[in-house]
PDB file of C-alpha atoms in Angstrom:
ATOM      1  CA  UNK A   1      71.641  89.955  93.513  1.00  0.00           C
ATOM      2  CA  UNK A   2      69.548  91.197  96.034  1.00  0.00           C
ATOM      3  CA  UNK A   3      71.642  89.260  99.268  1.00  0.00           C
ATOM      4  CA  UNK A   4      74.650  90.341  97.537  1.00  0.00           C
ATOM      5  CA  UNK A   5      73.659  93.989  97.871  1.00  0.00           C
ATOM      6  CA  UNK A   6      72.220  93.903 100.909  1.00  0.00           C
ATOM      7  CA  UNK A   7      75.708  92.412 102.262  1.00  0.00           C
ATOM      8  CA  UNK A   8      77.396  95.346 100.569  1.00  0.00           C
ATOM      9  CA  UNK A   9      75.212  97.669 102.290  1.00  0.00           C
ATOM     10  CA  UNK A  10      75.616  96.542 105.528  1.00  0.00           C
ATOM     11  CA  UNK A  11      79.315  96.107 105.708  1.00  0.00           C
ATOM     12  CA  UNK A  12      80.118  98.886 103.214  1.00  0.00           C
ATOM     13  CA  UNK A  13      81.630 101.363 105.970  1.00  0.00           C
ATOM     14  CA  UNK A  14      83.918  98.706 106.328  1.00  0.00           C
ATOM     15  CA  UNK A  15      84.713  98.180 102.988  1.00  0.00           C
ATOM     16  CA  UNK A  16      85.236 101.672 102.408  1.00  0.00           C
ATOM     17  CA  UNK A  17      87.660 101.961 105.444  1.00  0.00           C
ATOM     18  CA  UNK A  18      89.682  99.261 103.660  1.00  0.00           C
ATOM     19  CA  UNK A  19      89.512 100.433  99.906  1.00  0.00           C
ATOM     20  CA  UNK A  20      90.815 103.616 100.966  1.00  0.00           C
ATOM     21  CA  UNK A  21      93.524 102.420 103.154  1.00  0.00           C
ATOM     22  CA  UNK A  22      94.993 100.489 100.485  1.00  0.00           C
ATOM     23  CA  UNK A  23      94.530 103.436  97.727  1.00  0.00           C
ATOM     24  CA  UNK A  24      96.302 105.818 100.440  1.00  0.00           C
ATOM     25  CA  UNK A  25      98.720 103.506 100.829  1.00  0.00           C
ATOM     26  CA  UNK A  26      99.533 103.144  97.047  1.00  0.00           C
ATOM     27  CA  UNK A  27      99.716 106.936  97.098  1.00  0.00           C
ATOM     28  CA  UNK A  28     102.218 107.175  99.673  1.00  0.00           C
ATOM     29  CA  UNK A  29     103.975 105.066  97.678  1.00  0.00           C
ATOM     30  CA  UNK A  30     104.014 106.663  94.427  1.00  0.00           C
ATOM     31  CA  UNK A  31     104.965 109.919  96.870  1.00  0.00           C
ATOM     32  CA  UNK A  32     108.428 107.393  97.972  1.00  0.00           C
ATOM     33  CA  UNK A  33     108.719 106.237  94.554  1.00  0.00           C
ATOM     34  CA  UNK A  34     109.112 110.265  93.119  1.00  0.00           C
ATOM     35  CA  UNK A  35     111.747 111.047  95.629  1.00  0.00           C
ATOM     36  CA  UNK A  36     113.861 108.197  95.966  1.00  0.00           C
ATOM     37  CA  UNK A  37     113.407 105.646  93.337  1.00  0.00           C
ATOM     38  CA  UNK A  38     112.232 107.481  89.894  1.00  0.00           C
ATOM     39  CA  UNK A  39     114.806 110.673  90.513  1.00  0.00           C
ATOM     40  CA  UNK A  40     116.746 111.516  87.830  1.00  0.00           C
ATOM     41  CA  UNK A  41     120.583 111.489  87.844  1.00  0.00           C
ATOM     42  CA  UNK A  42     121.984 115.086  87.166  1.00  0.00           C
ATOM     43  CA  UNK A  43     125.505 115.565  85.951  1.00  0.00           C
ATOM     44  CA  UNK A  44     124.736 119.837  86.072  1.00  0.00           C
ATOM     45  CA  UNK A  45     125.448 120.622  81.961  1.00  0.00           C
ATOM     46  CA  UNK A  46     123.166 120.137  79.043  1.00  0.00           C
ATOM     47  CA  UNK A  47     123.088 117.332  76.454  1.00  0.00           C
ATOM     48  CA  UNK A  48     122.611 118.975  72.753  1.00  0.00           C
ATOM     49  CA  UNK A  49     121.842 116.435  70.402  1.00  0.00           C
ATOM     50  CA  UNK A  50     122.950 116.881  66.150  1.00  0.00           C
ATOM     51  CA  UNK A  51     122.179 115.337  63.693  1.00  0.00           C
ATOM     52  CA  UNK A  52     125.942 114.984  61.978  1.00  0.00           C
ATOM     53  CA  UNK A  53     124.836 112.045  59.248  1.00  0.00           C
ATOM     54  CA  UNK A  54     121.417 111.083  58.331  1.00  0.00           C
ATOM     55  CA  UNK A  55     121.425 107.894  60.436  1.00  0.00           C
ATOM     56  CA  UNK A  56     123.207 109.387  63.351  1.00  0.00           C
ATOM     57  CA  UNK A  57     123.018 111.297  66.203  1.00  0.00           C
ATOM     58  CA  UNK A  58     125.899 112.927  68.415  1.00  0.00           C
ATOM     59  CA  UNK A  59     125.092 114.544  71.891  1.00  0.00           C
ATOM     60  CA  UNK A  60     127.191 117.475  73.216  1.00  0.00           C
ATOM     61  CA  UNK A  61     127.764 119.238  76.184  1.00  0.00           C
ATOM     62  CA  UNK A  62     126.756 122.427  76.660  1.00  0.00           C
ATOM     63  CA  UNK A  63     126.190 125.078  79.772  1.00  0.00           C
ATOM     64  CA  UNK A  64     128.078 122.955  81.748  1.00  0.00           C
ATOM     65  CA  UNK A  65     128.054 124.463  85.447  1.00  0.00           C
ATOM     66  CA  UNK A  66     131.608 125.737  86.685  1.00  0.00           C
ATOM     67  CA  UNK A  67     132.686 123.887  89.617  1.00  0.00           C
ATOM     68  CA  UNK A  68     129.276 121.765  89.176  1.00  0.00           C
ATOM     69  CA  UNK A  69     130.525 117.492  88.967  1.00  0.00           C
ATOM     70  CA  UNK A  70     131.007 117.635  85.077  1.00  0.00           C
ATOM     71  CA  UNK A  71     132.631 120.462  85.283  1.00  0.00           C
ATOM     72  CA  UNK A  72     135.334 119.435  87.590  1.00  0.00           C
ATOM     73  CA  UNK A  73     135.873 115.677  86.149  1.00  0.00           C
ATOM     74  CA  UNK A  74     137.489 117.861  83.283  1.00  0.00           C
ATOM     75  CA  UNK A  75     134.019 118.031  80.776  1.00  0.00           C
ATOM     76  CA  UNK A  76     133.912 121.803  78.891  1.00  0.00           C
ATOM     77  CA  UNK A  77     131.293 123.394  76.342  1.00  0.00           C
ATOM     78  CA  UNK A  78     131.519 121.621  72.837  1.00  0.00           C
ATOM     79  CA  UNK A  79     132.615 118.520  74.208  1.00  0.00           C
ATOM     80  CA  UNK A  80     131.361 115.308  72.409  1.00  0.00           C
ATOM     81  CA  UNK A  81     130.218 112.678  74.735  1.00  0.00           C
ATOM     82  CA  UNK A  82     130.768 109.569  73.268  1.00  0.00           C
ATOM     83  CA  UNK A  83     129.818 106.823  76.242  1.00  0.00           C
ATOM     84  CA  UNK A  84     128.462 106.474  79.491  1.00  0.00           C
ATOM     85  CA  UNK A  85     129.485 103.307  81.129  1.00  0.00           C
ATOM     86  CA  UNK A  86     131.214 101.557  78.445  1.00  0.00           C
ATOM     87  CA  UNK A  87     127.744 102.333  76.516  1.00  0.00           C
ATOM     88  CA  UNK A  88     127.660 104.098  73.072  1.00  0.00           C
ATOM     89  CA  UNK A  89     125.176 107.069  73.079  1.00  0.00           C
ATOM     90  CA  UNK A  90     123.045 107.491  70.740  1.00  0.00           C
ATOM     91  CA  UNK A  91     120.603 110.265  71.584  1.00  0.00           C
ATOM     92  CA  UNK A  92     120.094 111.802  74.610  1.00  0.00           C
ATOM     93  CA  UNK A  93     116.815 109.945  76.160  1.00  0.00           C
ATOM     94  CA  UNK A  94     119.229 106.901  76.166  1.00  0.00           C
ATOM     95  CA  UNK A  95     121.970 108.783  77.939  1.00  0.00           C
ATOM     96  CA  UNK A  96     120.076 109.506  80.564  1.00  0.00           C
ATOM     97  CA  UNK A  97     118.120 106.083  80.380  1.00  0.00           C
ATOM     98  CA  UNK A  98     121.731 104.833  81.113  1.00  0.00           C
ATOM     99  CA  UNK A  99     122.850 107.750  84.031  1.00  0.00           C
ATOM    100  CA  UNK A 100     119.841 107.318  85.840  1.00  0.00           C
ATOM    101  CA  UNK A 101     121.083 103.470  86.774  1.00  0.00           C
ATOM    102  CA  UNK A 102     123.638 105.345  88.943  1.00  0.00           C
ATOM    103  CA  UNK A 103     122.760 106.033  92.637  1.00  0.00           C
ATOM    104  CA  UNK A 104     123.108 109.281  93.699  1.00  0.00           C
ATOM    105  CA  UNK A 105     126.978 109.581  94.881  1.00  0.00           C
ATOM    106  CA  UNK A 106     128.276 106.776  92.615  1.00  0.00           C
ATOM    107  CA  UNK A 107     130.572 108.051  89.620  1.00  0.00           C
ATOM    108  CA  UNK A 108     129.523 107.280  86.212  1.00  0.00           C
ATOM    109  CA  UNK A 109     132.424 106.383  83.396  1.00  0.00           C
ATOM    110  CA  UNK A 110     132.259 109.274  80.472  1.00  0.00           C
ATOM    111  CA  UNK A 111     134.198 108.763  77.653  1.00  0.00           C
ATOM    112  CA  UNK A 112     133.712 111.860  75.671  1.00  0.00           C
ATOM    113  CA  UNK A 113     135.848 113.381  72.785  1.00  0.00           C
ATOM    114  CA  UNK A 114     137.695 117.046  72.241  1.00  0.00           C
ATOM    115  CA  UNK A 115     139.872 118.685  69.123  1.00  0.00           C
ATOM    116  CA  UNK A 116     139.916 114.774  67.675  1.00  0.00           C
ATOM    117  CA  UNK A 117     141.019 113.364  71.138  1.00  0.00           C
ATOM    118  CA  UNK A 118     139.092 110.856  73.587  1.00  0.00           C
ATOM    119  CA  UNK A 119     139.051 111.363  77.153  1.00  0.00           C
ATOM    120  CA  UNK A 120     137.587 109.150  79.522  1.00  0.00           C
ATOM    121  CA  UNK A 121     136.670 110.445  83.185  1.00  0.00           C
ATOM    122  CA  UNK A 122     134.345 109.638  86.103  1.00  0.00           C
ATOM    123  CA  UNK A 123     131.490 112.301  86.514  1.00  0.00           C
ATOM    124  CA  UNK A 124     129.895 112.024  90.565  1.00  0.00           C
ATOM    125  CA  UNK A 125     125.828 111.499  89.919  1.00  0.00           C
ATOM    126  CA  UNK A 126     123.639 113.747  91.633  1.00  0.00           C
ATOM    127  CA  UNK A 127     119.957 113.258  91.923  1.00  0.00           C
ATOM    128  CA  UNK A 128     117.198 115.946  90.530  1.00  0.00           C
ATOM    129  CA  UNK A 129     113.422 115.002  91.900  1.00  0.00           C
ATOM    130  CA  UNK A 130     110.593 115.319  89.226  1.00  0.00           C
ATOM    131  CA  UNK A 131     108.887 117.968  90.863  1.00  0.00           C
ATOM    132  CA  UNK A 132     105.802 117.290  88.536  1.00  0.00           C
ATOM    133  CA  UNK A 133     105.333 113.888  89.317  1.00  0.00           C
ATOM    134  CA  UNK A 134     105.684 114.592  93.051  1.00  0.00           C
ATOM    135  CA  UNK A 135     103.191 117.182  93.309  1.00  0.00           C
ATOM    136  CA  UNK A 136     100.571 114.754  91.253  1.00  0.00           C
ATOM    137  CA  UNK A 137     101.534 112.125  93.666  1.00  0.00           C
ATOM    138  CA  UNK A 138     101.239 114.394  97.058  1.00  0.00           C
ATOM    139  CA  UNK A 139      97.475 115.802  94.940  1.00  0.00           C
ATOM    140  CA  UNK A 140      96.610 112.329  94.585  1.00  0.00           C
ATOM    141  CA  UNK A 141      97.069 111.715  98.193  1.00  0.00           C
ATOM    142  CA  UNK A 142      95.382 115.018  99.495  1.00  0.00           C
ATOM    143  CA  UNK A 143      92.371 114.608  97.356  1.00  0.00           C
ATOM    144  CA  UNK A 144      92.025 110.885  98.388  1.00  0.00           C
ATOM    145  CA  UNK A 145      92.005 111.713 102.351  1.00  0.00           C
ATOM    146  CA  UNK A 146      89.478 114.571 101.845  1.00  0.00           C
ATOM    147  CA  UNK A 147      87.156 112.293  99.428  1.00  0.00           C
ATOM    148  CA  UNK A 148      87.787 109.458 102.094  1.00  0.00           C
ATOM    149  CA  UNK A 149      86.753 111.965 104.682  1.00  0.00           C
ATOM    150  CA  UNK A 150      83.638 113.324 102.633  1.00  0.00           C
ATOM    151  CA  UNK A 151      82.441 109.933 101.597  1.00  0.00           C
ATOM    152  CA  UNK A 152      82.215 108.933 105.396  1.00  0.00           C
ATOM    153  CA  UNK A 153      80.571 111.412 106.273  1.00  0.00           C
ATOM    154  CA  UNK A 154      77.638 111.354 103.578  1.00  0.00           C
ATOM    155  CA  UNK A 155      78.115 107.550 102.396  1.00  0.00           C
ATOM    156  CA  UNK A 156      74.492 108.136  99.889  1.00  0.00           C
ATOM    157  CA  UNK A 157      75.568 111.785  98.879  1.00  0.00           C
ATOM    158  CA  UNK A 158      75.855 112.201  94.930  1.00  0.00           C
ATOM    159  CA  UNK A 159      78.232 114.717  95.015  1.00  0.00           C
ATOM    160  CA  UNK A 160      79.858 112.920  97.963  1.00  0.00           C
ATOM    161  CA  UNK A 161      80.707 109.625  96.231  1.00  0.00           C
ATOM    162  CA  UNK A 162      81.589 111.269  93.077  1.00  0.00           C
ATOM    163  CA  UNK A 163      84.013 113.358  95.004  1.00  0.00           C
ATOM    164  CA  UNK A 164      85.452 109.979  96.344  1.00  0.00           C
ATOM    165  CA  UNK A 165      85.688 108.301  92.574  1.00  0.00           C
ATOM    166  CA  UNK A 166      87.686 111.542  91.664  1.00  0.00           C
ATOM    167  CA  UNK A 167      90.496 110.636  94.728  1.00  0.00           C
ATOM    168  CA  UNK A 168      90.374 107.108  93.712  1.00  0.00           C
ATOM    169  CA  UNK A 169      90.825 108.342  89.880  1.00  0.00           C
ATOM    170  CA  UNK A 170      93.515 110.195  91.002  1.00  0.00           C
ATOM    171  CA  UNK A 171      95.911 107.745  92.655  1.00  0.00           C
ATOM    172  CA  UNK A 172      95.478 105.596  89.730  1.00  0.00           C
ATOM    173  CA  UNK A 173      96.877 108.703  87.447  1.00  0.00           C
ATOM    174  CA  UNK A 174      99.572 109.185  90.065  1.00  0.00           C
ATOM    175  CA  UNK A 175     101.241 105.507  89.126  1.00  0.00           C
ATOM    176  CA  UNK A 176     102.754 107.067  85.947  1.00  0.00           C
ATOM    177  CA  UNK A 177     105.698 107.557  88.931  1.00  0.00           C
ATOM    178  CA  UNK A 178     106.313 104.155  88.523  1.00  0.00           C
ATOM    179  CA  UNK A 179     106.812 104.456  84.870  1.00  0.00           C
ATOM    180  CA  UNK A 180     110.506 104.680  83.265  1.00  0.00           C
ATOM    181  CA  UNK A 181     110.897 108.805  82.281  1.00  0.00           C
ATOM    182  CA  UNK A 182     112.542 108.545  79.363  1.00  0.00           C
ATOM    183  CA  UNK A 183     110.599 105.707  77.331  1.00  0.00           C
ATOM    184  CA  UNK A 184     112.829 102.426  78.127  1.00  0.00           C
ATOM    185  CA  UNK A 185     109.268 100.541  78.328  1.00  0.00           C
ATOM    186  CA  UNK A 186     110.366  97.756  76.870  1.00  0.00           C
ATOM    187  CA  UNK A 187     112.889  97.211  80.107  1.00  0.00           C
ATOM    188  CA  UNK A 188     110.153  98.426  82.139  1.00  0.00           C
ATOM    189  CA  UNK A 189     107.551  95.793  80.566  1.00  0.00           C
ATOM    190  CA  UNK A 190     110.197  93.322  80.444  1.00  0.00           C
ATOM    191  CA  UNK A 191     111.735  93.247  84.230  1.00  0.00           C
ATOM    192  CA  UNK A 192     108.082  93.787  86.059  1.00  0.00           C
ATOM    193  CA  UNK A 193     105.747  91.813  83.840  1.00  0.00           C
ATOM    194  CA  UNK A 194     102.457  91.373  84.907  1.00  0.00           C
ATOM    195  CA  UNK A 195     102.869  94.251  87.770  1.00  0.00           C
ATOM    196  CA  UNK A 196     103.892  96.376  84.859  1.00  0.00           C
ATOM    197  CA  UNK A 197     100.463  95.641  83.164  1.00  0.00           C
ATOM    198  CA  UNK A 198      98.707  96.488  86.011  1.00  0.00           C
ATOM    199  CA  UNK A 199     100.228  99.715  86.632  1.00  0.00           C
ATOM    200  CA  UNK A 200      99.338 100.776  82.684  1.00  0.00           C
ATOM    201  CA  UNK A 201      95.615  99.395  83.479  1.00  0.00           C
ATOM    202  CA  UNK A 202      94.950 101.323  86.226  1.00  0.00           C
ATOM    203  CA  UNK A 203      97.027 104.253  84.982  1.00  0.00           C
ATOM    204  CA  UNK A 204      94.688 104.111  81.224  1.00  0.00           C
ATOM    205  CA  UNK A 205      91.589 103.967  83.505  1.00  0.00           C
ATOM    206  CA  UNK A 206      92.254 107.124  85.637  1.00  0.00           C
ATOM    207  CA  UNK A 207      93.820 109.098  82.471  1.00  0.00           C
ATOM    208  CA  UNK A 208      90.440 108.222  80.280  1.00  0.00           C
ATOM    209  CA  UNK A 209      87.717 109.159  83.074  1.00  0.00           C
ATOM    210  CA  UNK A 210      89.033 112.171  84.984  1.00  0.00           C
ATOM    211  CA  UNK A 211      88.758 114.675  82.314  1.00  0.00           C
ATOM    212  CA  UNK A 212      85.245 113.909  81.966  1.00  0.00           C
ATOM    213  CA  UNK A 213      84.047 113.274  85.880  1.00  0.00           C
ATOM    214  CA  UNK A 214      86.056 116.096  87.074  1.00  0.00           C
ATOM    215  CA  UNK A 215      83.843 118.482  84.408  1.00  0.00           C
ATOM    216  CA  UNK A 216      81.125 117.008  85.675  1.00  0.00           C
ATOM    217  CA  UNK A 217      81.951 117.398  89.368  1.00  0.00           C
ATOM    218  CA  UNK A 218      82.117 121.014  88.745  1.00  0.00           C
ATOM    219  CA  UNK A 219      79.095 121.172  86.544  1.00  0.00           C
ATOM    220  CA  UNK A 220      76.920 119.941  90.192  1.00  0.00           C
ATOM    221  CA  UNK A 221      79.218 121.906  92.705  1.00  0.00           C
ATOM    222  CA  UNK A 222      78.720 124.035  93.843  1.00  0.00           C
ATOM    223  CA  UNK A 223      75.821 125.325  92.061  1.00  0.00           C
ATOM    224  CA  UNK A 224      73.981 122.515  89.922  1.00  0.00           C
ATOM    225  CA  UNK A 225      73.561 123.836  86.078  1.00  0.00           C
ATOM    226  CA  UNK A 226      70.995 122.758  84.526  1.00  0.00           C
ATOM    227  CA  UNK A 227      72.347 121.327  81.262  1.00  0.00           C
ATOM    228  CA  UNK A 228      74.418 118.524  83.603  1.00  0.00           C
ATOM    229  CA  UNK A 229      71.295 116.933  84.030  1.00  0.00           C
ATOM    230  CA  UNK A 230      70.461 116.087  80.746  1.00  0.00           C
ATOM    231  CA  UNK A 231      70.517 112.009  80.447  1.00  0.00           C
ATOM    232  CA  UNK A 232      72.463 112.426  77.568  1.00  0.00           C
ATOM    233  CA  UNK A 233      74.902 114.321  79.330  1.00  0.00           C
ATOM    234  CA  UNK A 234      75.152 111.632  81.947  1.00  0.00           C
ATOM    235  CA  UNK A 235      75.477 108.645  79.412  1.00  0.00           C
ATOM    236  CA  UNK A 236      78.170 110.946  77.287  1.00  0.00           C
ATOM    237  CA  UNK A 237      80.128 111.181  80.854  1.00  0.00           C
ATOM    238  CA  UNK A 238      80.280 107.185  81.220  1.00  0.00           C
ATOM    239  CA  UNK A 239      80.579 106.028  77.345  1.00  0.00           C
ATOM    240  CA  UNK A 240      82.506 108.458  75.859  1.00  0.00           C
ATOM    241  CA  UNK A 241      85.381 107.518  78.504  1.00  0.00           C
ATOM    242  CA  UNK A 242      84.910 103.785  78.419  1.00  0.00           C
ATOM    243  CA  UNK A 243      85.377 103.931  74.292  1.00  0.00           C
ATOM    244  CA  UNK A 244      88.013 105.812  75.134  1.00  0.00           C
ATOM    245  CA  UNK A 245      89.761 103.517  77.909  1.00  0.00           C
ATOM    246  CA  UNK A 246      89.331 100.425  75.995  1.00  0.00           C
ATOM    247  CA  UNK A 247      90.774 101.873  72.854  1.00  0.00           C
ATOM    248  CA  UNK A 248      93.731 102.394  74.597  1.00  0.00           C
ATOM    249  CA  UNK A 249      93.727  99.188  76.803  1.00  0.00           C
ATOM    250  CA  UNK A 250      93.132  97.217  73.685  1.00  0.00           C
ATOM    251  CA  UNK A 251      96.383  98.494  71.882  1.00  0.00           C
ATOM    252  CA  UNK A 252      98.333  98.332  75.517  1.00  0.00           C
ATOM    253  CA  UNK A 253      97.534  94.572  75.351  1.00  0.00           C
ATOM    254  CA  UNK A 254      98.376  94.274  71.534  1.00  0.00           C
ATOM    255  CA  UNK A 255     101.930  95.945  72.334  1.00  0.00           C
ATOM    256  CA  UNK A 256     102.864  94.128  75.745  1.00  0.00           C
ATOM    257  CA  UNK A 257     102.017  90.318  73.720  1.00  0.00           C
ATOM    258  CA  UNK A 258     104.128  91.550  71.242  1.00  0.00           C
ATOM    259  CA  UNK A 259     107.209  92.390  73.700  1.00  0.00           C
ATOM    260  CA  UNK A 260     106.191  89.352  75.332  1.00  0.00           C
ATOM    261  CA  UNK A 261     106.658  87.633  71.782  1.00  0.00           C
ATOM    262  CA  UNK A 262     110.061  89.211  71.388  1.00  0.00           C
ATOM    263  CA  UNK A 263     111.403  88.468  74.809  1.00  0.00           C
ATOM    264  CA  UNK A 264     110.809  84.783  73.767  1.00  0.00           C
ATOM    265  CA  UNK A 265     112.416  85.129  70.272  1.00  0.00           C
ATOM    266  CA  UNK A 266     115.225  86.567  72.053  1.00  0.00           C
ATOM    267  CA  UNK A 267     115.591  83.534  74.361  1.00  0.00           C
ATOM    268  CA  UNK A 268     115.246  81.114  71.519  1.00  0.00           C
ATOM    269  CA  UNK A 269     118.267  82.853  69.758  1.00  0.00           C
ATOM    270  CA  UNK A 270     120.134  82.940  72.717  1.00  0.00           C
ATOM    271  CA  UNK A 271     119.588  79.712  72.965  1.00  0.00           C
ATOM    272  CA  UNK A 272     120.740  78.411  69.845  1.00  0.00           C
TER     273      UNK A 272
END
């Protein structure tokens, strides 16, 4: 053990110059990823959903924008939208599951329903950025290049290095931009695989510890209080969050063996 540390001591500049270039990296990515790639597709009207039977649900349009693209591929208030892309809808998290396929300028198929008729038009897709996600993923970045910078400066510092494990924290959280936004994670799971399980990973461990070390952070800074340095304080602060991350990792890996499970029933049926 003790080569091993003293190896980590003398090249751990280094390794912190690399660590952080990769986690900056990932959170420019996440920043690319909430702008271009996880936008959603915007059609300017509102989807109602109503419950018409008990095992049913119909989704209508409502508010639509005059002159916005529903608006002028013929779509009014009270309309009944019936598919999108030669897709029944059932609900309105699918329907946009489904619109956000588009690209932003393609034209999406709506077949929608009026006074007992059925209409089918094509609606141009417009693109709406999360502005949530892309201010956790541009707060991600931020508080990694000032941690980067603080760490550096004070590599032995307490407050220093738990500044640092907040950035790193941080960028982790910011993956949920690489998450579906409306649920399909069985797509998600499905068409990424094991980089999909490594997203959730990360994602569980940042959601589980920040809560607590970010308390804590401010508990020591700027003015220490004296209750933070109880040890059973400090021991809450690393337990309580590890019961809690591996809770949650524990039924992640229970759920993605069981898609895994059905992907392969689904193959065997196919199959046959």
């Amino acid at each position: 053990m003790r080569p091993l540390k003293s190896l980590l001591l003398k090249y751990r500049t280094n390794l912190i110059i690399i660590f952080s270039i990769i986690l900056i990296a990932v959170a420019i990515m996440n920043i690319y990823y909430s702008v271009e790639v996880n936008v959603r597709s915007n059609d300017e009207c509102l989807w109602i959903p109503k419950k018409e039977v008990t095992d049913s649900t119909e989704v209508y349009f409502d508010v639509v924008k005059v002159g916005g693209v529903a608006w002028d591929a013929g779509i009014r208030d009270g309309d009944r939208l019936i598919e999108i892309d030669g897709k029944p809808i059932r609900g309105t998290f699918q329907a946009q599951s489904i619109l956000d396929r588009f690209s932003y300028g393609e034209y999406a198929e709506y077949k929608y329903g009026r006074d007992g008729k059925i209409f089918t038009t094509n609606v141009y897709v417009k693109k709406l950025v999360e502005f949530d996600r892309l201010a956790g993923a541009l707060s991600a970045l931020f508080w990694m290049l000032i941690g980067f910078i603080v760490l550096t400066s004070k590599p032995d510092g307490r407050i220093h290095r738990l500044f640092y494990l907040l950035g790193v924290l941080f960028v982790f959280i910011s993956l949920n931009v690489q998450l579906p936004m409306y649920g399909d994670y069985f797509n998600f799971f499905n068409e990424n695989g094991l980089i999909s399980a490594i997203i959730i990973f990360f994602l569980l461990l940042g959601l589980s510890f920040v809560p607590f070390l970010f308390n804590y952070f401010f508990w020591n800074f700027p003015n220490q209080l004296g209750f933070a340095q109880k040890s059973w304080i400090k021991k809450a602060i690393v337990i309580t969050p590890s019961v809690i991350f591996i809770s949650f990792t524990t039924l992640f890996i229970l759920l993605y063996f069981r898609i895994l499970n059905m992907n392969a029933l689904i193959v065997l049926y196919n199959y046959r």
